[in-house]
mmCIF file of C-alpha atoms and ligand atoms in Angstrom:
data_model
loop_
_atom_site.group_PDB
_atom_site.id
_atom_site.type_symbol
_atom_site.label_atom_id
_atom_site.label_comp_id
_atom_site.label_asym_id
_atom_site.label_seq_id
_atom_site.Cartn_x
_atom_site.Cartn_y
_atom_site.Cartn_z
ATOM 1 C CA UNK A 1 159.464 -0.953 190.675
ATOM 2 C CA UNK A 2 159.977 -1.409 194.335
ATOM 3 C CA UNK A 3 162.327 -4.225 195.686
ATOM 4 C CA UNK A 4 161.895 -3.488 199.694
ATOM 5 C CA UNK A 5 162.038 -6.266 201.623
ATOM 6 C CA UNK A 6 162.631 -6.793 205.214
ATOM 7 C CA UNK A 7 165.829 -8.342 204.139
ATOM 8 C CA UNK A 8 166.405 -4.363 202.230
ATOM 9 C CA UNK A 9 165.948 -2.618 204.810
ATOM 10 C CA UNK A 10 168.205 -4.788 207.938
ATOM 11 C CA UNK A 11 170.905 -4.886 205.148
ATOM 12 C CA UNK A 12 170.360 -1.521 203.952
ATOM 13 C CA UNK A 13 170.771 -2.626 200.459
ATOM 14 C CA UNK A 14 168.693 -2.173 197.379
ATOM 15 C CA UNK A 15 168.347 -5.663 195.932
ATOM 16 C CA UNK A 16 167.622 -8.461 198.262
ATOM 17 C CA UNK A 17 170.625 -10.036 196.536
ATOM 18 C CA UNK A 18 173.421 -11.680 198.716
ATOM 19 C CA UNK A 19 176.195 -13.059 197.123
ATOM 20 C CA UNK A 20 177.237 -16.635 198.803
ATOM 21 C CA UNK A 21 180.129 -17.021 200.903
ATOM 22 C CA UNK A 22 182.340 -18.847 198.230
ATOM 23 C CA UNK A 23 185.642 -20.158 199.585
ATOM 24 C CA UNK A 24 188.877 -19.112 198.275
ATOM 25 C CA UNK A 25 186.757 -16.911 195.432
ATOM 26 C CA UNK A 26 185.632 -13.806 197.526
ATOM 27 C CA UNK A 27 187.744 -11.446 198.381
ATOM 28 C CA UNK A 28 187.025 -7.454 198.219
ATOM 29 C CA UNK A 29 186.931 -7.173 194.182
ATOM 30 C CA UNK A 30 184.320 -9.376 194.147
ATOM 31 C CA UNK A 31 182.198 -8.108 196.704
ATOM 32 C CA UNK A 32 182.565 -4.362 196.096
ATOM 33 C CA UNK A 33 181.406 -5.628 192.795
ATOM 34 C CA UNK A 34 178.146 -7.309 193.893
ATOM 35 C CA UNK A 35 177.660 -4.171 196.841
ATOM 36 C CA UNK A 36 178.021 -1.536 194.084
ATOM 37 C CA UNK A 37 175.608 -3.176 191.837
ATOM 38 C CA UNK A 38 172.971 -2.631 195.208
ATOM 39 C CA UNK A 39 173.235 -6.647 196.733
ATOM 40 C CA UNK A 40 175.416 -7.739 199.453
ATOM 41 C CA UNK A 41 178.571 -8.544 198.738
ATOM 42 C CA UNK A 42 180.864 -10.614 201.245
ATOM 43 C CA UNK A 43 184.312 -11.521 201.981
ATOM 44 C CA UNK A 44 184.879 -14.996 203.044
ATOM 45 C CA UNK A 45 186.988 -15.267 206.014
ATOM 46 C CA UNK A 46 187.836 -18.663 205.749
ATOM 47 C CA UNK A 47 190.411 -17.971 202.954
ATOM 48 C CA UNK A 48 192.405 -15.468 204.454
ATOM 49 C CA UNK A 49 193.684 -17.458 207.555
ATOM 50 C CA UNK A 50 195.325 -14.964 209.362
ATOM 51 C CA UNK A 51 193.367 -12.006 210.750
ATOM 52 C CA UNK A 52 195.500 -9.396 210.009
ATOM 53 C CA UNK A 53 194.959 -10.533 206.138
ATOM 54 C CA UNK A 54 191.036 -10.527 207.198
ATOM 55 C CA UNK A 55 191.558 -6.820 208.265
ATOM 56 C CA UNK A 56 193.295 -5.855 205.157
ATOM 57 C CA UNK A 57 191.108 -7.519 203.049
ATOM 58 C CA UNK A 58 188.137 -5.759 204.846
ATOM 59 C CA UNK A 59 190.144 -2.488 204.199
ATOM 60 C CA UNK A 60 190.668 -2.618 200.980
ATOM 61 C CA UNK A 61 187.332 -3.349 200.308
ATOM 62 C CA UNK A 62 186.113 -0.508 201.660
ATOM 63 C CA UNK A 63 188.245 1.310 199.552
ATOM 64 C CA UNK A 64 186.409 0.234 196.980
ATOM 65 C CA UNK A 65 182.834 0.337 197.800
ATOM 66 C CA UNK A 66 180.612 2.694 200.848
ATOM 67 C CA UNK A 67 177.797 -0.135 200.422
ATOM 68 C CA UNK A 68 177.623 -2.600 203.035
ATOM 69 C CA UNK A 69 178.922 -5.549 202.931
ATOM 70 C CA UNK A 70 179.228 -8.923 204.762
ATOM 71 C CA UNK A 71 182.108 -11.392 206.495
ATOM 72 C CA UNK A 72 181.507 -15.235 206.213
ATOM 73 C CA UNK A 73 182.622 -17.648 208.820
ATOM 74 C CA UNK A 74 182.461 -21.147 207.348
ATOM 75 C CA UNK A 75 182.423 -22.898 211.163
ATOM 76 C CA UNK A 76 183.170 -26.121 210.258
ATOM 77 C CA UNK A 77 185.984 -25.519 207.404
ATOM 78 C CA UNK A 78 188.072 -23.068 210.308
ATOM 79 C CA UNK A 79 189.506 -25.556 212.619
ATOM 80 C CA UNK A 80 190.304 -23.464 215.445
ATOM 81 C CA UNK A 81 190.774 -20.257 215.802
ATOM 82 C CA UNK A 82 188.267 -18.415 214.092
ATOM 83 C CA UNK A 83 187.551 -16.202 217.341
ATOM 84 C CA UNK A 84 190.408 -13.427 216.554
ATOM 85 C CA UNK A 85 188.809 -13.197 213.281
ATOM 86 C CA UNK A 86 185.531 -12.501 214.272
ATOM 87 C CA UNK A 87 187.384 -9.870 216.809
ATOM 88 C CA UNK A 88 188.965 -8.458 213.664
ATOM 89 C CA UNK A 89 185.066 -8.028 212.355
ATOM 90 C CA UNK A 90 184.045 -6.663 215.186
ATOM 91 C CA UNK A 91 186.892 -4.047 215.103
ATOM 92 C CA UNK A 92 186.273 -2.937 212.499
ATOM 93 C CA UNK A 93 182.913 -2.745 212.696
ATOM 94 C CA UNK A 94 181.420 -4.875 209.503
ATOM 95 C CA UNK A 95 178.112 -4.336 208.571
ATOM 96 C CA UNK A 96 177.122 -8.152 208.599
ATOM 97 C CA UNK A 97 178.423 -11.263 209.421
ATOM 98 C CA UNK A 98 177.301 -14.554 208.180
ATOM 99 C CA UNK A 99 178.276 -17.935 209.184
ATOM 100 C CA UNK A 100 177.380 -21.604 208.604
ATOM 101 C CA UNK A 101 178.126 -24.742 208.960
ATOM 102 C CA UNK A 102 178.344 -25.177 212.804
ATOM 103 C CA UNK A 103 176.728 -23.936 215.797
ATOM 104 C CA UNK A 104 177.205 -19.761 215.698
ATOM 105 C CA UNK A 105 176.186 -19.317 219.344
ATOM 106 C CA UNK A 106 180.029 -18.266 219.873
ATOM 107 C CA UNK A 107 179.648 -16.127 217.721
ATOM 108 C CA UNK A 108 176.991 -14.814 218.775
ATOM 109 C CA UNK A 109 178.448 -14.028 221.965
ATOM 110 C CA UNK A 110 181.830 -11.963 220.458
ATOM 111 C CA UNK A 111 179.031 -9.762 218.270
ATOM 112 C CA UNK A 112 176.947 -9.240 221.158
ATOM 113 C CA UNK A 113 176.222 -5.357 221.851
ATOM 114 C CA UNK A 114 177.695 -4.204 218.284
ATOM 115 C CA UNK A 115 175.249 -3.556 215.939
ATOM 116 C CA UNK A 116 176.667 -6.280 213.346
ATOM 117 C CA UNK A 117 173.627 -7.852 211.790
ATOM 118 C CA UNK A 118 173.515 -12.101 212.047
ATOM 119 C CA UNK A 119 172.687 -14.255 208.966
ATOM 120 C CA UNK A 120 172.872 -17.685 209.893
ATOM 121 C CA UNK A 121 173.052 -20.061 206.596
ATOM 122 C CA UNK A 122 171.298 -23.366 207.097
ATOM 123 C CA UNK A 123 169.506 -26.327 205.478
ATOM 124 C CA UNK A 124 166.906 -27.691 207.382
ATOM 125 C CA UNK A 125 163.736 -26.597 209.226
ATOM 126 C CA UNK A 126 164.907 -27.154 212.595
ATOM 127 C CA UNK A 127 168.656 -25.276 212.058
ATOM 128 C CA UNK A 128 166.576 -22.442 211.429
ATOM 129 C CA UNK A 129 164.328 -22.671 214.251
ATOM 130 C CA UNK A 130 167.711 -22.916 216.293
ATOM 131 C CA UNK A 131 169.260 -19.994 214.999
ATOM 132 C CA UNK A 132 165.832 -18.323 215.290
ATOM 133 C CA UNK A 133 165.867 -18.674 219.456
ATOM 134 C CA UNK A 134 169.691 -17.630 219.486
ATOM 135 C CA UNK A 135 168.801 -13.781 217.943
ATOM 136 C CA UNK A 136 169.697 -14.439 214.303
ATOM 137 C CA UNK A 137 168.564 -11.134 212.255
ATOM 138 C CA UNK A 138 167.617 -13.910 209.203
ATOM 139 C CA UNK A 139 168.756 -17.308 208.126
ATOM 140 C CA UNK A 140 169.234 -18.173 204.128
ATOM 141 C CA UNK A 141 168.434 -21.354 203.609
ATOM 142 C CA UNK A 142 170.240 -23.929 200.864
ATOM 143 C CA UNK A 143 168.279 -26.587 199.209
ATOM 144 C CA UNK A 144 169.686 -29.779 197.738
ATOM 145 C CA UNK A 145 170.209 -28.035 194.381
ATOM 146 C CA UNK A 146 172.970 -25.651 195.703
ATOM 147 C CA UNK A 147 177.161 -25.231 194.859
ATOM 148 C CA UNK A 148 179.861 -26.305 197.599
ATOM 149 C CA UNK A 149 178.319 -27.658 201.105
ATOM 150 C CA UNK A 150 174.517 -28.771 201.589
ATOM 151 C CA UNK A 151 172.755 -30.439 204.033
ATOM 152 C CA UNK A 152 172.147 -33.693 204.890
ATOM 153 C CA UNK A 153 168.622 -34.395 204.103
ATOM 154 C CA UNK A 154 168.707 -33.495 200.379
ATOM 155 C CA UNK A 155 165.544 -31.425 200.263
ATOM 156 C CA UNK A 156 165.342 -29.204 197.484
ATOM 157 C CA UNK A 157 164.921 -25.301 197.586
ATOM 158 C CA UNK A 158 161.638 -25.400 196.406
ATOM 159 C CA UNK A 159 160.332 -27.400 199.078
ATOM 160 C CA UNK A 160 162.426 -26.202 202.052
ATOM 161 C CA UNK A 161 162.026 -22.320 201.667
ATOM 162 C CA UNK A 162 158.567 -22.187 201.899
ATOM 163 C CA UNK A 163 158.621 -24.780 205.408
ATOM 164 C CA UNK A 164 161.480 -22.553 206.941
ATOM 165 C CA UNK A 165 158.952 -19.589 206.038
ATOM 166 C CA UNK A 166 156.302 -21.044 207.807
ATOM 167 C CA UNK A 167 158.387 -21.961 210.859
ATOM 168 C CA UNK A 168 160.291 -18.719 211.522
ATOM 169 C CA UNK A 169 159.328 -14.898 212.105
ATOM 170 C CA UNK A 170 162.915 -13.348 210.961
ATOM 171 C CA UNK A 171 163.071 -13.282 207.412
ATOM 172 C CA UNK A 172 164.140 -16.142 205.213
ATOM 173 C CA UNK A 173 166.912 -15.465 202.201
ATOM 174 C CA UNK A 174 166.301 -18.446 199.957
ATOM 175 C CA UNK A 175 169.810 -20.508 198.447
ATOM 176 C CA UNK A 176 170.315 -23.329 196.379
ATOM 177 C CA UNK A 177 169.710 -23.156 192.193
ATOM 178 C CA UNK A 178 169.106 -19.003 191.730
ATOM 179 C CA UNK A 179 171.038 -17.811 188.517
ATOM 180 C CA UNK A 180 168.179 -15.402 187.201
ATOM 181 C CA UNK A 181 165.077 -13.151 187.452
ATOM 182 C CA UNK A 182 163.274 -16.139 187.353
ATOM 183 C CA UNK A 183 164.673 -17.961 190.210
ATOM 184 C CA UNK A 184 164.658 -14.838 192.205
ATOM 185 C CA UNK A 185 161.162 -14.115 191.608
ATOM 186 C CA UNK A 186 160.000 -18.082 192.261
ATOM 187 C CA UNK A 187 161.781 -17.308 196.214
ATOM 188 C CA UNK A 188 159.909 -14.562 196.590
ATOM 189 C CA UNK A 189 156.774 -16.542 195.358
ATOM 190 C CA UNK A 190 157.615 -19.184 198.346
ATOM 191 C CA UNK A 191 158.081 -16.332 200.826
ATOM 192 C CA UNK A 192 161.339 -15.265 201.077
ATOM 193 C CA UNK A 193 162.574 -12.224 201.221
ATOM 194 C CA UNK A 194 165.867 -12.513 199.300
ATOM 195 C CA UNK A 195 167.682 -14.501 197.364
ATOM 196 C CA UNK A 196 171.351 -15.469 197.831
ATOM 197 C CA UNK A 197 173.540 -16.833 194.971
ATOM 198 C CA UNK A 198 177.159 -18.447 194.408
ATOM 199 C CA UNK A 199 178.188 -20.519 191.451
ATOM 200 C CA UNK A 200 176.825 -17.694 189.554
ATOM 201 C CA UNK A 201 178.684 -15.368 191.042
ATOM 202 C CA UNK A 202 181.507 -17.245 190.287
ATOM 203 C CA UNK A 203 181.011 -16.869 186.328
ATOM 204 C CA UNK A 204 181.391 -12.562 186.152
ATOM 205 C CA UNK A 205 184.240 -10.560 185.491
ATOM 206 C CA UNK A 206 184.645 -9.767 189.039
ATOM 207 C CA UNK A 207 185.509 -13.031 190.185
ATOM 208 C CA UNK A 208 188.918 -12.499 189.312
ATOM 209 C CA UNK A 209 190.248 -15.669 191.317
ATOM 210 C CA UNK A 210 188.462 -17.969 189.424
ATOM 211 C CA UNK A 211 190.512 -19.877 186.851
ATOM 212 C CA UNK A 212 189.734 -19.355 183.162
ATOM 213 C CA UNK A 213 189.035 -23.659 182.669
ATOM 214 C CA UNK A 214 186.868 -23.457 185.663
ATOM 215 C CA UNK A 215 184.876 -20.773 184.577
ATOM 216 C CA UNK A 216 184.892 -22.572 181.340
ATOM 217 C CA UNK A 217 183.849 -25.618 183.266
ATOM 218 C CA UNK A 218 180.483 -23.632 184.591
ATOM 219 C CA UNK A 219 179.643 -22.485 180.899
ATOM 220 C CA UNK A 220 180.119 -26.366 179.319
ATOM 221 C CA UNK A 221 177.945 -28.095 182.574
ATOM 222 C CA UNK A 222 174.504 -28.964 182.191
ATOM 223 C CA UNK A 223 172.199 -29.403 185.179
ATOM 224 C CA UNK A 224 173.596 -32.855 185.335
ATOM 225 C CA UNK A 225 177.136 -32.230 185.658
ATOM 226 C CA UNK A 226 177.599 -32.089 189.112
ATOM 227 C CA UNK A 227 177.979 -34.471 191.591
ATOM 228 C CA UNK A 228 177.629 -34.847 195.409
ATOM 229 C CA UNK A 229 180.675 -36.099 197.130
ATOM 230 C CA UNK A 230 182.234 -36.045 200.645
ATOM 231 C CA UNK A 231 178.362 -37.816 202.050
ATOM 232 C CA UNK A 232 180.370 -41.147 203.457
ATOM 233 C CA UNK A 233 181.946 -38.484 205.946
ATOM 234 C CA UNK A 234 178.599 -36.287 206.834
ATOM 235 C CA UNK A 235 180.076 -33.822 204.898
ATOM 236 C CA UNK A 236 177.818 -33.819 201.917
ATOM 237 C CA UNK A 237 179.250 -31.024 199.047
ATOM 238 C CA UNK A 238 178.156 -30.646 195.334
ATOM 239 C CA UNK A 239 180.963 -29.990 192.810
ATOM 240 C CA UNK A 240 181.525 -30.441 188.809
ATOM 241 C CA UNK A 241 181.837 -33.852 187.824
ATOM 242 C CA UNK A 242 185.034 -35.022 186.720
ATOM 243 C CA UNK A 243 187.408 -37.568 186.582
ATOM 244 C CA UNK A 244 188.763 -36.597 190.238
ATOM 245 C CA UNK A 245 184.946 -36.598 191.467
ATOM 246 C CA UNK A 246 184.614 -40.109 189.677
ATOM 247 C CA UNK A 247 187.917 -41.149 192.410
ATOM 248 C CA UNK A 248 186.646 -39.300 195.404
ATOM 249 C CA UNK A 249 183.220 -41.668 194.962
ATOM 250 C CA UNK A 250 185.234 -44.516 194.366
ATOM 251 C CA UNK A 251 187.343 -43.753 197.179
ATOM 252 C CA UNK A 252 183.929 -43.117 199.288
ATOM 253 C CA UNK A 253 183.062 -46.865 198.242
ATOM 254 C CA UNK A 254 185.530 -48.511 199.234
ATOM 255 C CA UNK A 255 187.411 -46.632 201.658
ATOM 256 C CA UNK A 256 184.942 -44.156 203.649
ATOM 257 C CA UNK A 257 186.768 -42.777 205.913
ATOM 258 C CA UNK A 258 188.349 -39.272 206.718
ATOM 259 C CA UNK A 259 192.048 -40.260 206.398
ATOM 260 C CA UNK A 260 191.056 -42.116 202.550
ATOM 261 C CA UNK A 261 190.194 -39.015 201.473
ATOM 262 C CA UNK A 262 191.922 -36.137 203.387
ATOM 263 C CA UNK A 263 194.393 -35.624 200.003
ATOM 264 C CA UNK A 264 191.658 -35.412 197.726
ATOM 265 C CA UNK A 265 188.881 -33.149 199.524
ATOM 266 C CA UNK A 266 192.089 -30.502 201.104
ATOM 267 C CA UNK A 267 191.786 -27.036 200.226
ATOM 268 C CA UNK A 268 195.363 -27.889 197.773
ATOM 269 C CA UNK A 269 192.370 -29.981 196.007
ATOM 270 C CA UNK A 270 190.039 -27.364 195.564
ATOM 271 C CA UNK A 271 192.851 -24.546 194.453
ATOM 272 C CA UNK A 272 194.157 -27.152 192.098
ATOM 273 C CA UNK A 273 191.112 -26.828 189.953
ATOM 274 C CA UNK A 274 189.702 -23.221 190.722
ATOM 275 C CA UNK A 275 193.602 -21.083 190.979
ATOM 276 C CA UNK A 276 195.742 -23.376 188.586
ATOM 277 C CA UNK A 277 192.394 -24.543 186.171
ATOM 278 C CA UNK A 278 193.477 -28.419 186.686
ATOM 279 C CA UNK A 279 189.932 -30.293 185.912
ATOM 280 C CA UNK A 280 190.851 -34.084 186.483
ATOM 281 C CA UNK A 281 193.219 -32.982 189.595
ATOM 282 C CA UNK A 282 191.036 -30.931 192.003
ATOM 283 C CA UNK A 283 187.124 -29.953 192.774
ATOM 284 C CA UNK A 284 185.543 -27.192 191.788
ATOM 285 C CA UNK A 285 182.489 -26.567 193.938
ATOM 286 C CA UNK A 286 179.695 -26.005 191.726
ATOM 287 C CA UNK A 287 175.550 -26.017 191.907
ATOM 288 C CA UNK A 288 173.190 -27.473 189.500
ATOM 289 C CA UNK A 289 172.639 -23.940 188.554
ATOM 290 C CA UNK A 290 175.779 -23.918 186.519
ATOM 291 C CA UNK A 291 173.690 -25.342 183.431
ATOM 292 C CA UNK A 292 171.773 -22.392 183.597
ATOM 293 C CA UNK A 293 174.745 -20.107 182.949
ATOM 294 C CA UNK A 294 175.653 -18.893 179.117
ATOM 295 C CA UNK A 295 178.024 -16.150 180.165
ATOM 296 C CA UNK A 296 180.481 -14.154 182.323
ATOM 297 C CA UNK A 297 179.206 -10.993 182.466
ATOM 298 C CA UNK A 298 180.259 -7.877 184.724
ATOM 299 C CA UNK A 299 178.465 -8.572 188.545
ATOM 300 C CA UNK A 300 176.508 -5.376 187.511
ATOM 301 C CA UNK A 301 175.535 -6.763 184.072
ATOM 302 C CA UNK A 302 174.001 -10.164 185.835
ATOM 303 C CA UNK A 303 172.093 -7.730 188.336
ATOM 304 C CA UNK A 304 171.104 -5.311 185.774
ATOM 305 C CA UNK A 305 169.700 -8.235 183.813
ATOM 306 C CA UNK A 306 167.974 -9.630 186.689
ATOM 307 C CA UNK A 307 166.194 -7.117 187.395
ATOM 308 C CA UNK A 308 164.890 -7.066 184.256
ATOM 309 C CA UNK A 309 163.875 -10.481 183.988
ATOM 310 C CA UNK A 310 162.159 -9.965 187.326
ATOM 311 C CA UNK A 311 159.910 -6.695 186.328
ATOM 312 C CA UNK A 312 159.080 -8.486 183.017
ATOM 313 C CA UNK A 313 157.836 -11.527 185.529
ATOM 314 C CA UNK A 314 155.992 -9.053 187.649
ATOM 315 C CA UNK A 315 154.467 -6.996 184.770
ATOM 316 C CA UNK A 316 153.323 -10.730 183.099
ATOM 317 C CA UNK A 317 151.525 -11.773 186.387
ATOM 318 C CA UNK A 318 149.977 -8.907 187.619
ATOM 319 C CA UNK A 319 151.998 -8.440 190.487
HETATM 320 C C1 FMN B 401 182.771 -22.495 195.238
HETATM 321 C C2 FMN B 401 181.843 -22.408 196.406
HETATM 322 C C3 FMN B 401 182.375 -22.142 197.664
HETATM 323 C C4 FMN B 401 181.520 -21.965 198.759
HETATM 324 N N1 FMN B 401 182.062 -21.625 199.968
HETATM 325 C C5 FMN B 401 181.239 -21.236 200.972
HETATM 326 C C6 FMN B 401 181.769 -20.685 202.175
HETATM 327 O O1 FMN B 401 182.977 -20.586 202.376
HETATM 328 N N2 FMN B 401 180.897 -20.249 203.119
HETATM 329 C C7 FMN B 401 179.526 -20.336 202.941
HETATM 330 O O2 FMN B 401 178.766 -19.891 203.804
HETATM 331 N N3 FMN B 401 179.001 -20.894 201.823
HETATM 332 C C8 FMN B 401 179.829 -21.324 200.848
HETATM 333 N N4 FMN B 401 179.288 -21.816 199.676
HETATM 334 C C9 FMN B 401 177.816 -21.911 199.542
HETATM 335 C C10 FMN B 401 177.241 -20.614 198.944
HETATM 336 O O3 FMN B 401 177.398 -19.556 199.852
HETATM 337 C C11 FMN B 401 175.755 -20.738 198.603
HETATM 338 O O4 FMN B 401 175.035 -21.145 199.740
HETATM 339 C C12 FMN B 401 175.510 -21.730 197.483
HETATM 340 O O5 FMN B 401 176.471 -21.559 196.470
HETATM 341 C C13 FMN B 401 174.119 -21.519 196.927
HETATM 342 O O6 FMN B 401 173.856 -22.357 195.859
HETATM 343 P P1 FMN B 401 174.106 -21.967 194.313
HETATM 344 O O7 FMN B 401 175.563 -22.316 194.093
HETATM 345 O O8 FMN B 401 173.179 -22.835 193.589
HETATM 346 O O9 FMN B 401 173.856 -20.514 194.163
HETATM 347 C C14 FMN B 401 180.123 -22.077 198.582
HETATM 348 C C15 FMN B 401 179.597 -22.373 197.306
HETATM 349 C C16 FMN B 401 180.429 -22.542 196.230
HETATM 350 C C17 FMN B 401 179.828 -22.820 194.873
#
C-alpha cells in the first residue's frame, strides 16, 4: 500500500511517522533507529547543552543512518542561548528542525535561505495559525492526551487535529495518545497527514537512555496513571503518577509558585527517575498512551507492526 503524504514527500521519508522530541531520551541511537525503520527520527537539542556536543551528536548519527532526520529546540526549556545551536544545525546542514514551546520566529530567521524544513509543534488553533503566517513547512499538533508538555486549554487530540486541519493549508502531523496502527490511521481519518509519537518511543530497544524501572513504569500504567502537574506555573506537563507527582500537586496547593517547586520539576528531577530508575524521587514524563503499551520492541518491530495494523484497518474499511 501507499503511505504518501504531503508530510512524505517535504520529509522525504516513507512513513509519515515522526518520533517526538523527548528530552534527555533522544540522542542519535534512537533516531537512526526510528529513520532506518522509514519515520523521522530526531535528536533533541535541549539535552546536549553545549553545541559542540549538538554537532557530535548530529555526527554520529549520521554515521549511523543516510535517512533524514530532525533537531528539536524545546524554546522554553533552553534558557538562553539556544542560537549557537541552531548555528550548529544550520552548519551542518540538518534536514529538519523542529521546535516548540515558544515563539520560533528567531529561529526562523537563523534558518532563513537554507533549505532546513520548519515543524513547529503546538497545541492550539491559533499557535498554528501563527506559525502558519511565519513560513512553517507543517505544525504537529498535541492534544490533552499527550507525554511531557501540553497546552493550556486541555483539548484532546481528537478534537483539536481536525480544527487545526480546517484552519491551516500546510499540513498538520497529529500528537498526543498514538501508540498503534489504530491511532495512526484515526489522524489520518481527522486529516492529518502524519502522526508523531513519544512515550512510545520511549518503550523500544533503541531507547537505550531510558532506565529499565521506567520503562517498566510505561508497561505497569494504565490510561489512568498519569498525572498533569506543573499547571499552577502555566507550565502544564503530563507524567506517571507517583508518590513524587502526589508532592509536586501538594506542593502546587499550597505553595504555587516557581521557587516551591524549582527542586522538584529540575532536569536532576526528571534524570532521577528516567537515568538512575528512582520512581518516588523524580518524574518521568509520560502520555496516557502508556496504558496502551505491552512491550519494548525494536523501533523497527513497533513500525513494522504498525503498518500492519494500519493495512488491516484500510483493507476492513474499504479504503
Ligand atoms: C519524556 C518526554 C520528553 C519530551 N520532551 C520533549 C522535547 O524536549 N521537545 C519536544 O518538542 N517535545 C517533547 N515531548 C513531547 C513529544 O515530542 C510529543 O509531542 C508527545 O510525547 C506526544 O504525545 P505521546 O507521548 O502521547 O505520544 C516530550 C515527551 C515525553 C514523553
Amino acid at each position: 500500500m501507499k503511505w504518501e503524504t504531503r508530510i512524505t514527500e517535504l520529509l522525504k521519508i516513507k512513513y509519515p511517522i515522526i518520533q517526538g522530541g523527548l528530552a534527555y531520551l533522544a540522542y542519535a541511537d534512537l533516531a537512526a533507529a526510528v529513520s532506518n525503520a522509514g519515520g523521522l527520527g530526531q535528536i533533541t537539542a535541549m539535552s546536549l547543552r553545549d553545541p559542540d556536543l549538538l554537532r557530535a551528536e548530529i555526527q554520529k548519527l549520521r554515521t549511523l543512518t543516510d535517512k533524514p532526520f530532525g533537531v528539536n529546540f524545546a524554546i522554553g526549556m533552553h534558557g538562553t542561548g539556544y542560537e549557537d545551536m541552531v548555528r550548529v544545525a544550520v552548519e551542518e546542514n540538518v534536514p529538519v528542525v523542529t521546535m516548540t514551546g515558544g515563539n520560533p520566529a528567531p529561529i526562523f530567521d537563523l534558518l532563513a535561505g537554507t533549505g532546513i524544513k520548519k515543524l513547529v509543534l503546538v497545541a492550539a488553533r491559533r499557535q498554528a495559525q501563527k506559525a502558519e503566517e511565519l513560513g512553517a513547512d507543517a505544525v504537529m499538533v498535541v492534544g490533552q492526551e499527550g507525554g511531557g508538555h501540553l497546552g493550556r486549554d486541555d483539548v484532546g487530540t481528537m478534537v483539536l487535529v481536525p480544527q487545526v486541519v480546517d484552519s491551516v493549508k500546510i499540513p498538520v502531523i497529529a500528537s498526543g495518545g498514538i501508540g498503534d496502527g489504530r491511532g495512526w490511521m484515526a489522524a489520518h481519518a481527522l486529516g492529518a497527514e502524519g502522526i508523531e509519537m513519544g512515550t512510545r518511543f520511549i518503550a523500544t530497544k533503541e531507547c537505550v537512555d531510558a532506565s529499565q524501572a521506567y520503562k517498566d513504569a510505561l508497561l505497569a500504567s494504565s490510561e489512568a496513571d498519569t498525572t498533569v502537574i506543573k499547571r499552577s506555573i502555566g507550565a502544564p506537563a503530563r507524567a506517571l503518577r507517583s508518590d513524587f507527582t502526589a508532592k509536586i500537586l501538594e506542593i502546587e496547593r499550597e505553595t504555587p509558585t516557581y521557587e516551591a517547586l524549582k527542586d522538584y520539576i529540575s532536569g536532576s528531577a526528571n534524570k532521577r527517575f528516567i537515568y538512575d530508575g528512582e520512581k518516588d524521587a523524580g518524574i518521568g514524563w509520560a502520555g496516557q498512551v502508556t496504558g496502551m503499551i505491552h512491550d519494548i520492541p525494536t523501533v523497527d518491530e513497533l513500525i513494522t507492526r504498525m503498518v500492519a495494523e494500519a493495512e488491516s484497518i484500510r483493507v476492513k474499511w474499504g479504503h
